[in-house]
Amino acid sequence: MVDHAKLLGTARRVITDEADGLRKLSDGLGDSFVKAVELLLEAKGRIIVSGMGKSGHIARKIAATLASTGTPAQFVHPAEASHGDLGMLTRNDVVLVLSNSGETPELADVVAYTRRFQIPMIGVASRPDSTLIKQADIGLLLPQVEEACGIGVVPTTSTTMTLALGDALAVALMEHRAFTPENFRDFHPGGKLGARLSRVRDLMHTGDALPLVTATTPMQDTLLVISQKGFGVVGVIDDDGRLVGIVTDGDLRRHMDGLLDRTAGQVMTAAPTTVRPNALAEEAVALMNARTITCLFALDPDISGKAQGILHIHDCLRAGVV
């Protein structure tokens, strides 16, 4: 029989041990962390991240996080580096090397190459007297804590701390550069996250696709525009091209008697709900849901008040914005 209480106890102990390691890591941060961030900011090339084994997996994630937050970065496997990939390193780069012990033999060629060609190197290890920390231009020390595995050999707490340290570096760089959600979307256009960060302007229809008529347009012609454009609505503009109203299915029903004897201006709903082109598509969906509508004209009243596009709820659904 599986001892449920024992399993839960083990899980809680592991998480507690790793949380303690993270607290000690946080408490131990100091000038070396600041110097490391400054060095990374000065890099004219990329951040090359390297590590072996479990540290290599963490290095890959750190490189990916840096790259997606505005700091060009690349993972280089130390074994492949010894067989030609050292050529990826240039004097414009900064190398970030991860090794809990600081003595990983597979990293020797990477370290030696950076020293030979004066390539700045940041070392991350838990032993201040290790080769990696001694050779590094800047050493970031991990607290010497027990691994959470219970037998002291499985990388658990150490890899968690290294990952958190990498995140801390990436976020510090990101905040210094005033990195925005829109910048993040530029690097991450795919998937659910990319969809959530889509802007109205990325999804809206523009130009000839816009269903627009003037206030004096007869309803017979207005109905043709609604049918041809396929949005189920039509925007009504004034003589200067500013959006002043909208004709919806509800407006048609309310004016059914004598509809064809009226103009668009007589049937329209004035001052319709609109959205700015640079608003998040997610905000537009929330607005449509709140107003129980399916379309929004996009306009920037600070520019001209002219309709720059139209967004349909189906556009958002197709893009994965829900």
XYZ file of N, CA and C in Angstrom, residues 108-293:
558
model
N 36.113 22.939 -18.836
C 37.486 23.458 -18.833
C 37.835 24.197 -20.123
N 37.429 23.646 -21.265
C 37.780 24.286 -22.533
C 37.058 25.620 -22.712
N 35.808 25.689 -22.260
C 35.065 26.948 -22.356
C 35.742 28.019 -21.503
N 36.070 27.652 -20.270
C 36.718 28.598 -19.357
C 38.068 29.043 -19.924
N 38.856 28.075 -20.392
C 40.184 28.398 -20.926
C 40.090 29.311 -22.145
N 39.092 29.079 -22.986
C 38.918 29.889 -24.193
C 38.590 31.341 -23.838
N 37.719 31.522 -22.855
C 37.384 32.892 -22.449
C 38.599 33.608 -21.875
N 39.440 32.878 -21.149
C 40.642 33.506 -20.565
C 41.656 33.843 -21.653
N 41.774 32.964 -22.640
C 42.768 33.164 -23.689
C 42.429 34.380 -24.547
N 41.132 34.572 -24.830
C 40.728 35.647 -25.736
C 40.045 36.812 -25.015
N 40.265 36.906 -23.723
C 39.742 38.014 -22.911
C 38.238 38.240 -23.109
N 37.497 37.145 -23.114
C 36.029 37.226 -23.205
C 35.482 37.258 -21.784
N 34.739 38.278 -21.401
C 34.244 38.370 -20.024
C 33.433 37.133 -19.630
N 33.679 36.664 -18.410
C 32.995 35.456 -17.957
C 32.429 35.653 -16.553
N 31.182 35.244 -16.376
C 30.529 35.210 -15.077
C 30.391 33.752 -14.681
N 30.887 33.411 -13.511
C 30.798 32.033 -13.037
C 29.760 31.910 -11.930
N 28.980 30.834 -11.956
C 27.994 30.548 -10.912
C 28.329 29.195 -10.307
N 28.643 29.177 -9.026
C 29.008 27.940 -8.330
C 28.759 28.128 -6.837
N 28.869 27.030 -6.095
C 28.595 27.100 -4.656
C 29.864 27.125 -3.807
N 31.031 26.971 -4.446
C 32.284 26.927 -3.688
C 33.164 28.128 -4.053
N 33.443 28.984 -3.094
C 34.234 30.191 -3.392
C 35.662 29.893 -3.818
N 36.183 28.728 -3.428
C 37.556 28.374 -3.786
C 37.623 27.487 -5.022
N 36.510 27.339 -5.727
C 36.489 26.482 -6.918
C 37.224 27.142 -8.078
N 37.632 26.324 -9.033
C 38.334 26.821 -10.216
C 37.480 27.814 -10.988
N 36.194 27.521 -11.142
C 35.318 28.391 -11.915
C 35.229 29.782 -11.296
N 35.030 29.852 -9.996
C 34.899 31.155 -9.331
C 36.228 31.907 -9.377
N 37.334 31.189 -9.200
C 38.641 31.844 -9.239
C 38.969 32.399 -10.616
N 38.541 31.695 -11.665
C 38.850 32.112 -13.034
C 37.891 33.178 -13.552
N 36.702 33.265 -12.981
C 35.669 34.165 -13.496
C 36.014 35.625 -13.238
N 35.586 36.486 -14.140
C 35.708 37.923 -13.915
C 34.780 38.352 -12.790
N 33.617 37.733 -12.742
C 32.651 37.972 -11.668
C 32.107 36.622 -11.227
N 32.164 36.362 -9.935
C 31.657 35.107 -9.403
C 30.365 35.317 -8.635
N 29.359 34.527 -8.958
C 28.091 34.551 -8.233
C 27.996 33.263 -7.426
N 28.025 33.404 -6.119
C 28.063 32.235 -5.240
C 26.664 31.786 -4.836
N 26.426 30.492 -4.986
C 25.208 29.891 -4.461
C 25.461 29.501 -3.013
N 24.481 29.656 -2.126
C 24.689 29.219 -0.742
C 24.938 27.715 -0.690
N 25.793 27.314 0.199
C 26.085 25.886 0.351
C 25.026 25.263 1.266
N 24.022 24.703 0.631
C 22.927 24.066 1.360
C 22.801 22.624 0.896
N 22.135 21.810 1.701
C 21.934 20.407 1.355
C 20.926 20.288 0.215
N 21.176 19.332 -0.657
C 20.200 19.037 -1.696
C 18.930 18.481 -1.045
N 17.791 18.719 -1.673
C 16.507 18.312 -1.095
C 16.205 16.827 -1.294
N 17.094 16.108 -1.978
C 16.828 14.699 -2.268
C 16.904 13.807 -1.033
N 17.561 14.276 0.017
C 17.682 13.476 1.229
C 18.953 12.661 1.301
N 19.608 12.450 0.162
C 20.866 11.693 0.176
C 22.038 12.572 -0.255
N 21.760 13.822 -0.578
C 22.817 14.799 -0.812
C 23.511 14.754 -2.144
N 22.967 14.005 -3.113
C 23.687 13.875 -4.383
C 22.861 14.283 -5.603
N 21.551 14.304 -5.492
C 20.711 14.624 -6.651
C 20.521 16.134 -6.745
N 20.914 16.756 -7.855
C 20.745 18.204 -7.990
C 19.265 18.600 -7.882
N 18.923 19.236 -6.814
C 17.541 19.659 -6.567
C 17.540 21.111 -6.079
N 17.936 21.314 -4.835
C 17.991 22.675 -4.309
C 18.972 23.530 -5.103
N 20.101 22.948 -5.478
C 21.121 23.721 -6.201
C 20.617 24.177 -7.563
N 19.900 23.300 -8.281
C 19.391 23.694 -9.593
C 18.252 24.701 -9.462
N 17.445 24.548 -8.416
C 16.377 25.527 -8.186
C 16.963 26.910 -7.935
N 18.013 26.981 -7.120
C 18.652 28.264 -6.842
C 19.284 28.850 -8.096
N 19.919 28.003 -8.900
C 20.564 28.492 -10.119
C 19.530 29.043 -11.094
N 18.422 28.341 -11.208
C 17.348 28.805 -12.082
C 16.803 30.148 -11.606
N 16.590 30.259 -10.296
C 16.081 31.518 -9.743
C 17.077 32.655 -9.948
N 18.359 32.353 -9.815
C 19.386 33.374 -10.031
C 19.363 33.848 -11.479
N 19.192 32.903 -12.411
C 19.086 33.277 -13.822
C 17.867 34.147 -14.088
N 16.740 33.800 -13.453
C 15.540 34.622 -13.601
C 15.770 36.024 -13.038
N 16.474 36.092 -11.916
C 16.755 37.391 -11.297
C 17.600 38.257 -12.228
N 18.584 37.669 -12.874
C 19.408 38.410 -13.830
C 18.560 38.906 -15.001
N 17.728 38.004 -15.548
C 16.916 38.354 -16.710
C 15.929 39.473 -16.391
N 15.274 39.380 -15.245
C 14.275 40.390 -14.887
C 14.941 41.724 -14.558
N 16.115 41.668 -13.913
C 16.843 42.908 -13.626
C 17.218 43.614 -14.932
N 17.675 42.859 -15.913
C 18.002 43.427 -17.223
C 16.754 43.965 -17.903
N 15.670 43.202 -17.815
C 14.415 43.576 -18.447
C 13.884 44.889 -17.879
N 13.892 45.007 -16.556
C 13.367 46.218 -15.932
C 14.259 47.423 -16.219
N 15.577 47.202 -16.253
C 16.482 48.311 -16.565
C 16.213 48.846 -17.964
N 15.868 47.942 -18.893
C 15.615 48.349 -20.283
C 14.165 48.761 -20.501
N 13.365 48.784 -19.445
C 11.941 49.151 -19.547
C 11.242 48.275 -20.587
N 11.503 46.984 -20.525
C 10.923 46.008 -21.443
C 9.417 45.933 -21.218
N 8.623 45.985 -22.291
C 7.169 46.041 -22.183
C 6.525 44.735 -22.651
N 5.240 44.529 -22.318
C 4.529 43.359 -22.839
C 4.534 43.308 -24.357
N 4.477 44.486 -24.997
C 4.503 44.513 -26.459
C 5.852 44.027 -26.980
N 6.937 44.409 -26.311
C 8.258 43.900 -26.689
C 8.292 42.389 -26.557
N 7.691 41.873 -25.466
C 7.694 40.429 -25.236
C 6.942 39.716 -26.357
N 5.820 40.312 -26.788
C 5.052 39.674 -27.847
C 5.854 39.616 -29.145
N 6.697 40.629 -29.397
C 7.527 40.611 -30.597
C 8.420 39.374 -30.638
N 8.888 38.929 -29.461
C 9.746 37.750 -29.386
C 8.951 36.467 -29.180
N 7.649 36.597 -28.865
C 6.847 35.433 -28.496
C 5.466 35.526 -29.147
N 5.414 35.569 -30.498
C 4.118 35.766 -31.155
C 3.224 34.544 -31.144
N 3.783 33.360 -30.885
C 2.995 32.140 -30.949
C 2.431 31.727 -29.610
N 1.458 30.799 -29.673
C 0.925 30.206 -28.453
C -0.059 31.101 -27.727
N -0.518 30.605 -26.601
C -1.527 31.307 -25.813
C -1.008 32.646 -25.310
N 0.246 32.674 -24.891
C 0.796 33.918 -24.358
C 0.865 34.993 -25.427
N 1.283 34.597 -26.629
C 1.330 35.547 -27.726
C -0.054 36.093 -28.061
N -1.062 35.189 -28.007
C -2.434 35.616 -28.290
C -2.916 36.626 -27.262
N -2.615 36.379 -26.004
C -3.064 37.278 -24.940
C -2.457 38.669 -25.084
N -1.271 38.735 -25.697
C -0.591 40.020 -25.831
C -0.824 40.681 -27.186
N -1.714 40.083 -28.007
C -2.038 40.682 -29.295
C -2.729 42.025 -29.084
N -2.461 42.955 -29.973
C -3.114 44.260 -29.955
C -4.270 44.266 -30.944
N -5.208 45.180 -30.711
C -6.344 45.311 -31.625
C -5.852 45.534 -33.046
N -4.817 46.363 -33.206
C -4.311 46.669 -34.545
C -3.756 45.437 -35.253
N -3.346 44.403 -34.474
C -2.825 43.181 -35.081
C -3.934 42.341 -35.709
N -5.166 42.511 -35.243
C -6.267 41.643 -35.665
C -7.350 42.358 -36.457
N -7.406 43.688 -36.385
C -8.526 44.431 -36.979
C -8.446 44.463 -38.507
N -9.609 44.686 -39.129
C -9.713 44.840 -40.579
C -9.617 46.333 -40.912
N -8.953 46.644 -41.995
C -8.711 48.052 -42.336
C -9.037 48.322 -43.812
N -8.876 49.572 -44.207
C -9.006 49.949 -45.613
C -10.386 49.695 -46.184
N -10.415 49.066 -47.360
C -11.676 48.829 -48.068
C -12.584 47.851 -47.332
N -12.039 47.127 -46.370
C -12.855 46.160 -45.623
C -13.805 46.843 -44.646
N -13.544 48.118 -44.333
C -14.357 48.821 -43.342
C -15.769 49.077 -43.872
N -16.796 48.727 -43.110
C -18.181 49.019 -43.503
C -18.565 50.419 -43.038
N -18.530 51.382 -43.954
C -18.789 52.775 -43.597
C -19.773 53.411 -44.583
N -20.660 54.236 -44.054
C -21.569 55.037 -44.865
C -21.654 56.421 -44.227
N -22.244 57.365 -44.936
C -22.471 58.691 -44.361
C -23.856 58.739 -43.732
N -24.064 59.775 -42.956
C -25.349 59.897 -42.263
C -26.509 60.051 -43.236
N -26.245 60.557 -44.437
C -27.322 60.786 -45.410
C -27.545 59.598 -46.344
N -26.782 58.530 -46.171
C -26.938 57.354 -47.027
C -28.299 56.709 -46.800
N -29.089 56.476 -47.862
C -30.384 55.809 -47.697
C -30.194 54.414 -47.095
N -31.183 53.967 -46.326
C -31.055 52.672 -45.671
C -30.975 51.523 -46.671
N -31.553 51.703 -47.853
C -31.457 50.653 -48.866
C -29.988 50.410 -49.232
N -29.236 51.470 -49.391
C -27.809 51.347 -49.709
C -27.020 50.902 -48.476
N -27.455 51.357 -47.325
C -26.781 50.961 -46.077
C -26.870 49.457 -45.866
N -28.041 48.887 -46.137
C -28.221 47.439 -45.995
C -27.313 46.665 -46.951
N -27.085 47.221 -48.132
C -26.179 46.578 -49.087
C -24.752 46.545 -48.543
N -24.332 47.651 -47.939
C -22.980 47.701 -47.359
C -22.845 46.687 -46.217
N -23.861 46.612 -45.358
C -23.831 45.645 -44.259
C -23.693 44.234 -44.804
N -24.436 43.928 -45.863
C -24.405 42.594 -46.455
C -23.072 42.308 -47.142
N -22.549 43.279 -47.851
C -21.317 43.072 -48.618
C -20.083 42.928 -47.722
N -20.011 43.718 -46.656
C -18.810 43.706 -45.809
C -18.795 42.534 -44.841
N -19.963 42.043 -44.465
C -20.015 40.809 -43.695
C -19.775 40.908 -42.205
N -19.850 42.098 -41.635
C -19.643 42.241 -40.192
C -20.960 42.337 -39.413
N -22.072 42.517 -40.143
C -23.361 42.640 -39.478
C -23.632 44.024 -38.940
N -22.723 44.965 -39.185
C -22.886 46.345 -38.727
C -22.324 47.273 -39.799
N -22.630 48.553 -39.643
C -22.021 49.553 -40.501
C -21.755 50.789 -39.666
N -20.605 51.422 -39.877
C -20.282 52.654 -39.181
C -20.792 53.852 -39.956
N -21.203 54.876 -39.239
C -21.725 56.083 -39.867
C -20.741 57.221 -39.599
N -20.305 57.894 -40.676
C -19.299 58.945 -40.543
C -19.890 60.292 -40.954
N -19.270 61.372 -40.421
C -19.720 62.713 -40.799
C -18.941 63.192 -42.015
N -19.126 64.449 -42.372
C -18.487 64.976 -43.583
C -16.965 65.008 -43.481
N -16.443 65.000 -42.255
C -14.989 64.996 -42.051
C -14.433 63.585 -41.877
N -15.295 62.596 -42.025
C -14.849 61.211 -41.919
C -14.780 60.675 -40.506
N -15.258 61.446 -39.529
C -15.238 60.984 -38.139
C -16.415 60.047 -37.871
N -16.166 59.006 -37.106
C -17.223 58.049 -36.766
C -18.177 58.696 -35.766
N -19.451 58.776 -36.149
C -20.444 59.406 -35.273
C -21.528 58.437 -34.824
N -21.579 57.261 -35.441
C -22.621 56.315 -35.055
C -22.387 54.950 -35.661
N -23.293 54.043 -35.345
C -23.209 52.678 -35.866
C -24.619 52.141 -36.044
N -24.824 51.395 -37.102
C -26.116 50.739 -37.340
C -25.925 49.247 -37.124
N -26.670 48.707 -36.173
C -26.567 47.300 -35.824
C -27.881 46.581 -36.122
N -27.869 45.294 -35.918
C -29.079 44.504 -36.108
C -30.204 44.996 -35.203
N -29.830 45.394 -33.978
C -30.832 45.914 -33.053
C -31.465 47.197 -33.560
N -30.650 48.060 -34.177
C -31.186 49.310 -34.743
C -32.168 49.006 -35.876
N -31.869 48.008 -36.690
C -32.751 47.643 -37.797
C -34.100 47.167 -37.268
N -34.075 46.350 -36.225
C -35.331 45.849 -35.661
C -36.158 46.977 -35.048
N -35.492 47.915 -34.394
C -36.218 49.007 -33.750
C -36.860 49.962 -34.768
N -36.341 49.990 -35.970
C -36.861 50.901 -36.987
C -37.450 50.136 -38.176
N -37.998 48.967 -37.908
C -38.487 48.118 -38.980
C -39.581 48.806 -39.800
N -40.484 49.476 -39.131
C -41.549 50.185 -39.854
C -40.960 51.378 -40.607
N -41.101 51.344 -41.896
C -40.609 52.439 -42.727
C -39.103 52.504 -42.811
N -38.434 51.370 -42.605
C -36.962 51.350 -42.571
C -36.350 51.917 -43.853
N -36.896 51.495 -44.994
C -36.286 51.885 -46.267
C -36.547 53.345 -46.623
N -37.392 54.003 -45.867
C -37.643 55.424 -46.097
C -36.714 56.310 -45.267
N -35.835 55.701 -44.493
C -34.968 56.454 -43.587
C -33.531 56.494 -44.129
N -32.710 57.300 -43.470
C -31.277 57.352 -43.768
C -30.501 56.683 -42.633
N -29.227 56.435 -42.882
C -28.399 55.801 -41.857
C -28.347 56.660 -40.598
N -28.290 57.974 -40.773
C -28.228 58.864 -39.626
C -29.471 58.823 -38.766
N -30.614 58.507 -39.366
C -31.867 58.439 -38.621
C -32.012 57.128 -37.864
N -31.303 56.106 -38.284
C -31.433 54.778 -37.678
C -30.305 54.476 -36.693
N -29.179 55.101 -36.885
C -27.963 54.736 -36.144
C -28.085 54.960 -34.638
N -27.204 54.254 -33.900
C -26.954 54.539 -32.491
C -25.766 55.492 -32.439
N -25.965 56.663 -31.857
C -24.902 57.673 -31.822
C -23.847 57.316 -30.774
N -22.655 57.868 -30.958
C -21.543 57.694 -30.013
C -21.350 56.226 -29.630
N -21.050 55.368 -30.600
C -20.907 53.936 -30.303
C -19.675 53.631 -29.467
N -19.700 52.462 -28.859
C -18.536 51.990 -28.107
C -17.396 51.698 -29.075
N -16.215 52.197 -28.793
C -15.050 51.975 -29.654
C -13.862 51.534 -28.804
N -12.784 51.217 -29.476
C -11.567 50.786 -28.794
C -10.381 51.403 -29.524
N -9.310 51.635 -28.806
C -8.094 52.175 -29.441
C -7.327 51.050 -30.139
N -6.698 51.341 -31.269
C -5.952 50.301 -31.993
C -4.837 49.660 -31.171
N -4.225 50.427 -30.239
C -3.112 49.865 -29.474
C -3.568 49.154 -28.204
N -4.880 49.043 -27.986
C -5.376 48.310 -26.818
C -5.127 46.820 -27.010
N -4.954 46.097 -25.909
C -4.823 44.650 -25.995
C -6.115 44.049 -26.529
N -5.987 43.049 -27.399
C -7.176 42.385 -27.929
C -7.992 41.768 -26.802
N -7.306 41.351 -25.745
C -7.985 40.782 -24.589
C -8.931 41.812 -23.953
N -8.502 43.075 -23.931
C -9.356 44.146 -23.401
C -10.577 44.347 -24.298
N -10.378 44.248 -25.605
C -11.482 44.410 -26.547
C -12.518 43.311 -26.360
N -12.057 42.086 -26.148
C -12.976 40.967 -25.918
C -13.796 41.206 -24.654
N -13.129 41.660 -23.599
C -13.834 41.938 -22.342
C -14.883 43.029 -22.543
N -14.551 44.036 -23.351
C -15.488 45.125 -23.621
C -16.690 44.623 -24.417
N -16.431 43.784 -25.421
C -17.529 43.228 -26.216
C -18.436 42.342 -25.375
N -17.831 41.546 -24.503
C -18.629 40.686 -23.627
C -19.474 41.517 -22.666
N -18.879 42.576 -22.124
C -19.605 43.416 -21.166
C -20.775 44.140 -21.824
N -20.613 44.545 -23.098
C -21.669 45.296 -23.793
C -22.581 44.382 -24.621
N -22.278 43.088 -24.630
C -23.029 42.107 -25.432
C -23.083 42.531 -26.894
N -21.917 42.805 -27.444
C -21.798 43.172 -28.847
C -20.738 42.286 -29.490
